[in-house]
C-alpha cells in the first residue's frame, strides 16, 4: 500500500477535476486522505466534492461568508455560458440520464455528428450551412474545454460524455431549463431567433 501523500492529492485537485480512470495515484491518495484534504483546502475557502460511485472529485468555492471582513478572493472562476452551450450541456445531461436508465456500459460515447444533430434542431434556421457547422463545432469545443466532453484518443471525432456533468446539471436545473427551452422553441417556430447567441446566467 502506498504511503498517503497529501501534496499529491491537493496539487492534482488544484489543477482541475481528479478522475479515477485518469489520475489513479491522486485519486487513491484523495480517498485515503479525505479529512486532511478537506481541512487543507478549507483554509483557502474551498470545498472538496467527491463522487466515489461516478469516479471524480473537484474543488468548489465555499458559500460567501456573511462577514465581509472574512471574505476570501474567489479562486474557482465562474463561467458565463452562452445559451447554445447551456443548451448543449442540458441535452448531453438528458442523454446521460437515458443512457444510465438502460444500464450496460458505464461510458456514454457520442460521435461529433450525433452531438451536432442533437443541437441542430434548436439552432435558428440559416442558409449558410458552413457557418452553422462552425458554430456547432465552437459549442462542442467549449463543452470539451469545460471538461464535460473528452475526445477519444483514437483520433476519430468521438467524444465521451464525462460524468462530471451530473454534478453541475441537476434535476432542478434541467426542469428550469426545459421551461426556457419550450419558450425558445416557440420563438423559433414563430420565426424569431433573437437571443440565440446571448449570454446565459
PDB file of C-alpha atoms in Angstrom, residues 9-191:
ATOM      1  CA  UNK A   9      -3.956  14.753  -3.784  1.00  0.00           C
ATOM      2  CA  UNK A  10      -4.197  18.517  -3.178  1.00  0.00           C
ATOM      3  CA  UNK A  11      -1.986  19.544  -6.111  1.00  0.00           C
ATOM      4  CA  UNK A  12      -3.972  17.471  -8.611  1.00  0.00           C
ATOM      5  CA  UNK A  13      -7.235  18.899  -7.260  1.00  0.00           C
ATOM      6  CA  UNK A  14      -5.903  22.448  -7.616  1.00  0.00           C
ATOM      7  CA  UNK A  15      -5.108  21.713 -11.259  1.00  0.00           C
ATOM      8  CA  UNK A  16      -8.662  20.585 -12.009  1.00  0.00           C
ATOM      9  CA  UNK A  17     -11.010  17.625 -11.795  1.00  0.00           C
ATOM     10  CA  UNK A  18      -9.481  14.378 -10.482  1.00  0.00           C
ATOM     11  CA  UNK A  19     -10.784  11.288 -12.293  1.00  0.00           C
ATOM     12  CA  UNK A  20     -10.449   7.749 -11.033  1.00  0.00           C
ATOM     13  CA  UNK A  21      -9.707   6.459 -14.541  1.00  0.00           C
ATOM     14  CA  UNK A  22      -7.045   9.034 -15.468  1.00  0.00           C
ATOM     15  CA  UNK A  23      -5.479  10.147 -12.165  1.00  0.00           C
ATOM     16  CA  UNK A  24      -5.074   6.784 -10.455  1.00  0.00           C
ATOM     17  CA  UNK A  25      -2.419   7.812  -7.899  1.00  0.00           C
ATOM     18  CA  UNK A  26      -4.006  11.144  -6.919  1.00  0.00           C
ATOM     19  CA  UNK A  27      -7.450   9.511  -6.715  1.00  0.00           C
ATOM     20  CA  UNK A  28      -6.235   6.829  -4.309  1.00  0.00           C
ATOM     21  CA  UNK A  29      -4.395   9.399  -2.171  1.00  0.00           C
ATOM     22  CA  UNK A  30      -7.518  11.559  -2.060  1.00  0.00           C
ATOM     23  CA  UNK A  31      -9.707   8.682  -0.864  1.00  0.00           C
ATOM     24  CA  UNK A  32      -7.224   7.832   1.886  1.00  0.00           C
ATOM     25  CA  UNK A  33      -6.806  11.446   2.993  1.00  0.00           C
ATOM     26  CA  UNK A  34     -10.250  12.999   2.536  1.00  0.00           C
ATOM     27  CA  UNK A  35     -10.474  14.613   6.020  1.00  0.00           C
ATOM     28  CA  UNK A  36      -6.971  16.103   5.728  1.00  0.00           C
ATOM     29  CA  UNK A  37      -7.632  17.339   2.179  1.00  0.00           C
ATOM     30  CA  UNK A  38     -10.911  18.964   3.265  1.00  0.00           C
ATOM     31  CA  UNK A  39      -9.175  20.734   6.159  1.00  0.00           C
ATOM     32  CA  UNK A  40      -6.324  21.859   3.924  1.00  0.00           C
ATOM     33  CA  UNK A  41      -8.429  23.436   1.161  1.00  0.00           C
ATOM     34  CA  UNK A  42     -10.932  24.899   3.652  1.00  0.00           C
ATOM     35  CA  UNK A  43      -8.202  27.397   4.611  1.00  0.00           C
ATOM     36  CA  UNK A  44      -8.432  28.673   1.014  1.00  0.00           C
ATOM     37  CA  UNK A  45     -12.218  28.966   1.120  1.00  0.00           C
ATOM     38  CA  UNK A  46     -12.757  25.792  -0.927  1.00  0.00           C
ATOM     39  CA  UNK A  47     -14.783  22.598  -0.551  1.00  0.00           C
ATOM     40  CA  UNK A  48     -13.991  19.153  -1.933  1.00  0.00           C
ATOM     41  CA  UNK A  49     -16.742  17.338  -3.829  1.00  0.00           C
ATOM     42  CA  UNK A  50     -16.039  13.598  -4.153  1.00  0.00           C
ATOM     43  CA  UNK A  51     -18.313  11.185  -6.001  1.00  0.00           C
ATOM     44  CA  UNK A  52     -16.821   7.739  -5.446  1.00  0.00           C
ATOM     45  CA  UNK A  53     -19.602   5.990  -7.383  1.00  0.00           C
ATOM     46  CA  UNK A  54     -19.011   8.046 -10.544  1.00  0.00           C
ATOM     47  CA  UNK A  55     -15.260   8.324 -10.033  1.00  0.00           C
ATOM     48  CA  UNK A  56     -14.484  12.052  -9.926  1.00  0.00           C
ATOM     49  CA  UNK A  57     -13.630  14.804  -7.455  1.00  0.00           C
ATOM     50  CA  UNK A  58     -13.285  18.572  -7.777  1.00  0.00           C
ATOM     51  CA  UNK A  59     -12.986  21.763  -5.761  1.00  0.00           C
ATOM     52  CA  UNK A  60     -15.890  24.155  -5.311  1.00  0.00           C
ATOM     53  CA  UNK A  61     -15.874  27.663  -3.846  1.00  0.00           C
ATOM     54  CA  UNK A  62     -17.333  27.736  -0.336  1.00  0.00           C
ATOM     55  CA  UNK A  63     -20.544  29.817   0.010  1.00  0.00           C
ATOM     56  CA  UNK A  64     -19.800  33.508   0.731  1.00  0.00           C
ATOM     57  CA  UNK A  65     -19.153  34.432   4.353  1.00  0.00           C
ATOM     58  CA  UNK A  66     -21.706  36.816   5.828  1.00  0.00           C
ATOM     59  CA  UNK A  67     -18.873  38.833   7.346  1.00  0.00           C
ATOM     60  CA  UNK A  68     -17.258  40.859   4.502  1.00  0.00           C
ATOM     61  CA  UNK A  69     -14.082  41.191   6.575  1.00  0.00           C
ATOM     62  CA  UNK A  70     -13.614  37.410   6.363  1.00  0.00           C
ATOM     63  CA  UNK A  71     -14.492  37.125   2.665  1.00  0.00           C
ATOM     64  CA  UNK A  72     -11.719  35.488   0.642  1.00  0.00           C
ATOM     65  CA  UNK A  73     -10.939  36.187  -3.039  1.00  0.00           C
ATOM     66  CA  UNK A  74     -12.604  33.723  -5.441  1.00  0.00           C
ATOM     67  CA  UNK A  75     -10.177  31.004  -6.586  1.00  0.00           C
ATOM     68  CA  UNK A  76     -12.613  28.957  -8.686  1.00  0.00           C
ATOM     69  CA  UNK A  77     -13.724  31.064 -11.677  1.00  0.00           C
ATOM     70  CA  UNK A  78     -17.328  31.289 -12.775  1.00  0.00           C
ATOM     71  CA  UNK A  79     -18.047  30.612 -16.451  1.00  0.00           C
ATOM     72  CA  UNK A  80     -20.663  32.670 -18.283  1.00  0.00           C
ATOM     73  CA  UNK A  81     -22.194  30.260 -20.802  1.00  0.00           C
ATOM     74  CA  UNK A  82     -23.948  31.250 -23.994  1.00  0.00           C
ATOM     75  CA  UNK A  83     -27.455  29.875 -24.496  1.00  0.00           C
ATOM     76  CA  UNK A  84     -26.312  27.303 -27.106  1.00  0.00           C
ATOM     77  CA  UNK A  85     -23.621  25.927 -24.778  1.00  0.00           C
ATOM     78  CA  UNK A  86     -26.114  25.733 -21.882  1.00  0.00           C
ATOM     79  CA  UNK A  87     -28.492  24.003 -24.270  1.00  0.00           C
ATOM     80  CA  UNK A  88     -25.831  21.515 -25.331  1.00  0.00           C
ATOM     81  CA  UNK A  89     -24.975  20.672 -21.702  1.00  0.00           C
ATOM     82  CA  UNK A  90     -28.663  20.120 -20.896  1.00  0.00           C
ATOM     83  CA  UNK A  91     -29.085  17.851 -23.929  1.00  0.00           C
ATOM     84  CA  UNK A  92     -25.960  15.880 -23.010  1.00  0.00           C
ATOM     85  CA  UNK A  93     -27.195  15.548 -19.420  1.00  0.00           C
ATOM     86  CA  UNK A  94     -30.537  14.160 -20.633  1.00  0.00           C
ATOM     87  CA  UNK A  95     -28.725  11.755 -22.932  1.00  0.00           C
ATOM     88  CA  UNK A  96     -26.614  10.595 -19.986  1.00  0.00           C
ATOM     89  CA  UNK A  97     -29.741  10.032 -17.870  1.00  0.00           C
ATOM     90  CA  UNK A  98     -31.330   7.956 -20.658  1.00  0.00           C
ATOM     91  CA  UNK A  99     -28.096   6.026 -21.097  1.00  0.00           C
ATOM     92  CA  UNK A 100     -27.870   5.246 -17.356  1.00  0.00           C
ATOM     93  CA  UNK A 101     -31.507   4.099 -17.311  1.00  0.00           C
ATOM     94  CA  UNK A 102     -30.656   1.467 -19.939  1.00  0.00           C
ATOM     95  CA  UNK A 103     -27.746   0.101 -17.893  1.00  0.00           C
ATOM     96  CA  UNK A 104     -24.781  -1.576 -19.543  1.00  0.00           C
ATOM     97  CA  UNK A 105     -21.539   0.227 -20.373  1.00  0.00           C
ATOM     98  CA  UNK A 106     -20.594   2.986 -17.934  1.00  0.00           C
ATOM     99  CA  UNK A 107     -19.228   5.324 -20.617  1.00  0.00           C
ATOM    100  CA  UNK A 108     -21.508   7.246 -22.967  1.00  0.00           C
ATOM    101  CA  UNK A 109     -19.734   7.762 -26.304  1.00  0.00           C
ATOM    102  CA  UNK A 110     -21.198  10.047 -28.979  1.00  0.00           C
ATOM    103  CA  UNK A 111     -19.873  10.980 -32.400  1.00  0.00           C
ATOM    104  CA  UNK A 112     -19.487  14.603 -33.370  1.00  0.00           C
ATOM    105  CA  UNK A 113     -22.308  14.051 -35.851  1.00  0.00           C
ATOM    106  CA  UNK A 114     -24.648  12.744 -33.139  1.00  0.00           C
ATOM    107  CA  UNK A 115     -23.912  15.723 -30.903  1.00  0.00           C
ATOM    108  CA  UNK A 116     -24.374  18.135 -33.799  1.00  0.00           C
ATOM    109  CA  UNK A 117     -27.776  16.636 -34.657  1.00  0.00           C
ATOM    110  CA  UNK A 118     -28.882  16.952 -31.006  1.00  0.00           C
ATOM    111  CA  UNK A 119     -28.321  20.702 -31.011  1.00  0.00           C
ATOM    112  CA  UNK A 120     -29.009  21.488 -34.680  1.00  0.00           C
ATOM    113  CA  UNK A 121     -32.799  21.220 -34.291  1.00  0.00           C
ATOM    114  CA  UNK A 122     -32.700  24.051 -31.745  1.00  0.00           C
ATOM    115  CA  UNK A 123     -30.477  26.347 -33.804  1.00  0.00           C
ATOM    116  CA  UNK A 124     -32.001  29.208 -35.835  1.00  0.00           C
ATOM    117  CA  UNK A 125     -32.562  28.327 -39.482  1.00  0.00           C
ATOM    118  CA  UNK A 126     -29.845  29.631 -41.819  1.00  0.00           C
ATOM    119  CA  UNK A 127     -28.910  29.295 -45.470  1.00  0.00           C
ATOM    120  CA  UNK A 128     -25.221  29.283 -44.540  1.00  0.00           C
ATOM    121  CA  UNK A 129     -24.646  25.609 -43.700  1.00  0.00           C
ATOM    122  CA  UNK A 130     -20.885  26.044 -43.292  1.00  0.00           C
ATOM    123  CA  UNK A 131     -21.375  28.814 -40.748  1.00  0.00           C
ATOM    124  CA  UNK A 132     -23.884  26.697 -38.815  1.00  0.00           C
ATOM    125  CA  UNK A 133     -21.426  23.780 -38.665  1.00  0.00           C
ATOM    126  CA  UNK A 134     -18.670  26.127 -37.459  1.00  0.00           C
ATOM    127  CA  UNK A 135     -20.914  27.446 -34.679  1.00  0.00           C
ATOM    128  CA  UNK A 136     -21.874  23.923 -33.579  1.00  0.00           C
ATOM    129  CA  UNK A 137     -18.191  22.962 -33.531  1.00  0.00           C
ATOM    130  CA  UNK A 138     -17.476  26.025 -31.358  1.00  0.00           C
ATOM    131  CA  UNK A 139     -20.147  24.919 -28.857  1.00  0.00           C
ATOM    132  CA  UNK A 140     -18.780  21.354 -28.778  1.00  0.00           C
ATOM    133  CA  UNK A 141     -15.283  22.769 -28.268  1.00  0.00           C
ATOM    134  CA  UNK A 142     -16.465  24.874 -25.334  1.00  0.00           C
ATOM    135  CA  UNK A 143     -18.093  21.839 -23.684  1.00  0.00           C
ATOM    136  CA  UNK A 144     -14.807  19.959 -24.157  1.00  0.00           C
ATOM    137  CA  UNK A 145     -12.818  22.887 -22.729  1.00  0.00           C
ATOM    138  CA  UNK A 146     -15.050  22.912 -19.647  1.00  0.00           C
ATOM    139  CA  UNK A 147     -14.346  19.209 -19.116  1.00  0.00           C
ATOM    140  CA  UNK A 148     -17.800  17.818 -19.905  1.00  0.00           C
ATOM    141  CA  UNK A 149     -16.699  16.128 -23.142  1.00  0.00           C
ATOM    142  CA  UNK A 150     -13.464  14.230 -23.797  1.00  0.00           C
ATOM    143  CA  UNK A 151     -12.386  13.314 -27.305  1.00  0.00           C
ATOM    144  CA  UNK A 152     -11.485   9.671 -27.897  1.00  0.00           C
ATOM    145  CA  UNK A 153      -7.746   9.028 -28.147  1.00  0.00           C
ATOM    146  CA  UNK A 154      -8.017   7.189 -31.466  1.00  0.00           C
ATOM    147  CA  UNK A 155      -8.227  10.460 -33.380  1.00  0.00           C
ATOM    148  CA  UNK A 156     -11.797   9.947 -34.523  1.00  0.00           C
ATOM    149  CA  UNK A 157     -14.444  12.595 -33.824  1.00  0.00           C
ATOM    150  CA  UNK A 158     -15.978  10.603 -30.993  1.00  0.00           C
ATOM    151  CA  UNK A 159     -16.485  12.042 -27.520  1.00  0.00           C
ATOM    152  CA  UNK A 160     -17.045  10.599 -24.074  1.00  0.00           C
ATOM    153  CA  UNK A 161     -19.704  12.464 -22.071  1.00  0.00           C
ATOM    154  CA  UNK A 162     -17.964  12.940 -18.732  1.00  0.00           C
ATOM    155  CA  UNK A 163     -19.958  12.011 -15.629  1.00  0.00           C
ATOM    156  CA  UNK A 164     -18.821  15.231 -14.004  1.00  0.00           C
ATOM    157  CA  UNK A 165     -21.762  16.781 -15.898  1.00  0.00           C
ATOM    158  CA  UNK A 166     -24.134  15.211 -13.349  1.00  0.00           C
ATOM    159  CA  UNK A 167     -22.660  17.365 -10.577  1.00  0.00           C
ATOM    160  CA  UNK A 168     -23.252  20.594 -12.490  1.00  0.00           C
ATOM    161  CA  UNK A 169     -26.571  19.886 -14.182  1.00  0.00           C
ATOM    162  CA  UNK A 170     -29.004  18.526 -11.590  1.00  0.00           C
ATOM    163  CA  UNK A 171     -32.686  17.660 -11.939  1.00  0.00           C
ATOM    164  CA  UNK A 172     -33.859  21.133 -10.859  1.00  0.00           C
ATOM    165  CA  UNK A 173     -31.554  22.836 -13.354  1.00  0.00           C
ATOM    166  CA  UNK A 174     -32.906  20.598 -16.108  1.00  0.00           C
ATOM    167  CA  UNK A 175     -36.502  21.322 -15.110  1.00  0.00           C
ATOM    168  CA  UNK A 176     -35.893  25.072 -15.186  1.00  0.00           C
ATOM    169  CA  UNK A 177     -34.074  24.772 -18.481  1.00  0.00           C
ATOM    170  CA  UNK A 178     -36.908  22.732 -20.005  1.00  0.00           C
ATOM    171  CA  UNK A 179     -39.231  25.691 -19.399  1.00  0.00           C
ATOM    172  CA  UNK A 180     -36.799  28.076 -21.076  1.00  0.00           C
ATOM    173  CA  UNK A 181     -36.318  25.614 -23.908  1.00  0.00           C
ATOM    174  CA  UNK A 182     -40.061  25.458 -24.579  1.00  0.00           C
ATOM    175  CA  UNK A 183     -40.142  29.253 -24.863  1.00  0.00           C
ATOM    176  CA  UNK A 184     -37.112  29.222 -27.132  1.00  0.00           C
ATOM    177  CA  UNK A 185     -38.593  26.525 -29.399  1.00  0.00           C
ATOM    178  CA  UNK A 186     -41.811  28.536 -29.636  1.00  0.00           C
ATOM    179  CA  UNK A 187     -39.842  31.626 -30.598  1.00  0.00           C
ATOM    180  CA  UNK A 188     -38.010  29.711 -33.325  1.00  0.00           C
ATOM    181  CA  UNK A 189     -41.274  28.293 -34.614  1.00  0.00           C
ATOM    182  CA  UNK A 190     -42.574  31.858 -34.833  1.00  0.00           C
ATOM    183  CA  UNK A 191     -39.598  32.861 -36.914  1.00  0.00           C
TER     184      UNK A 191
END
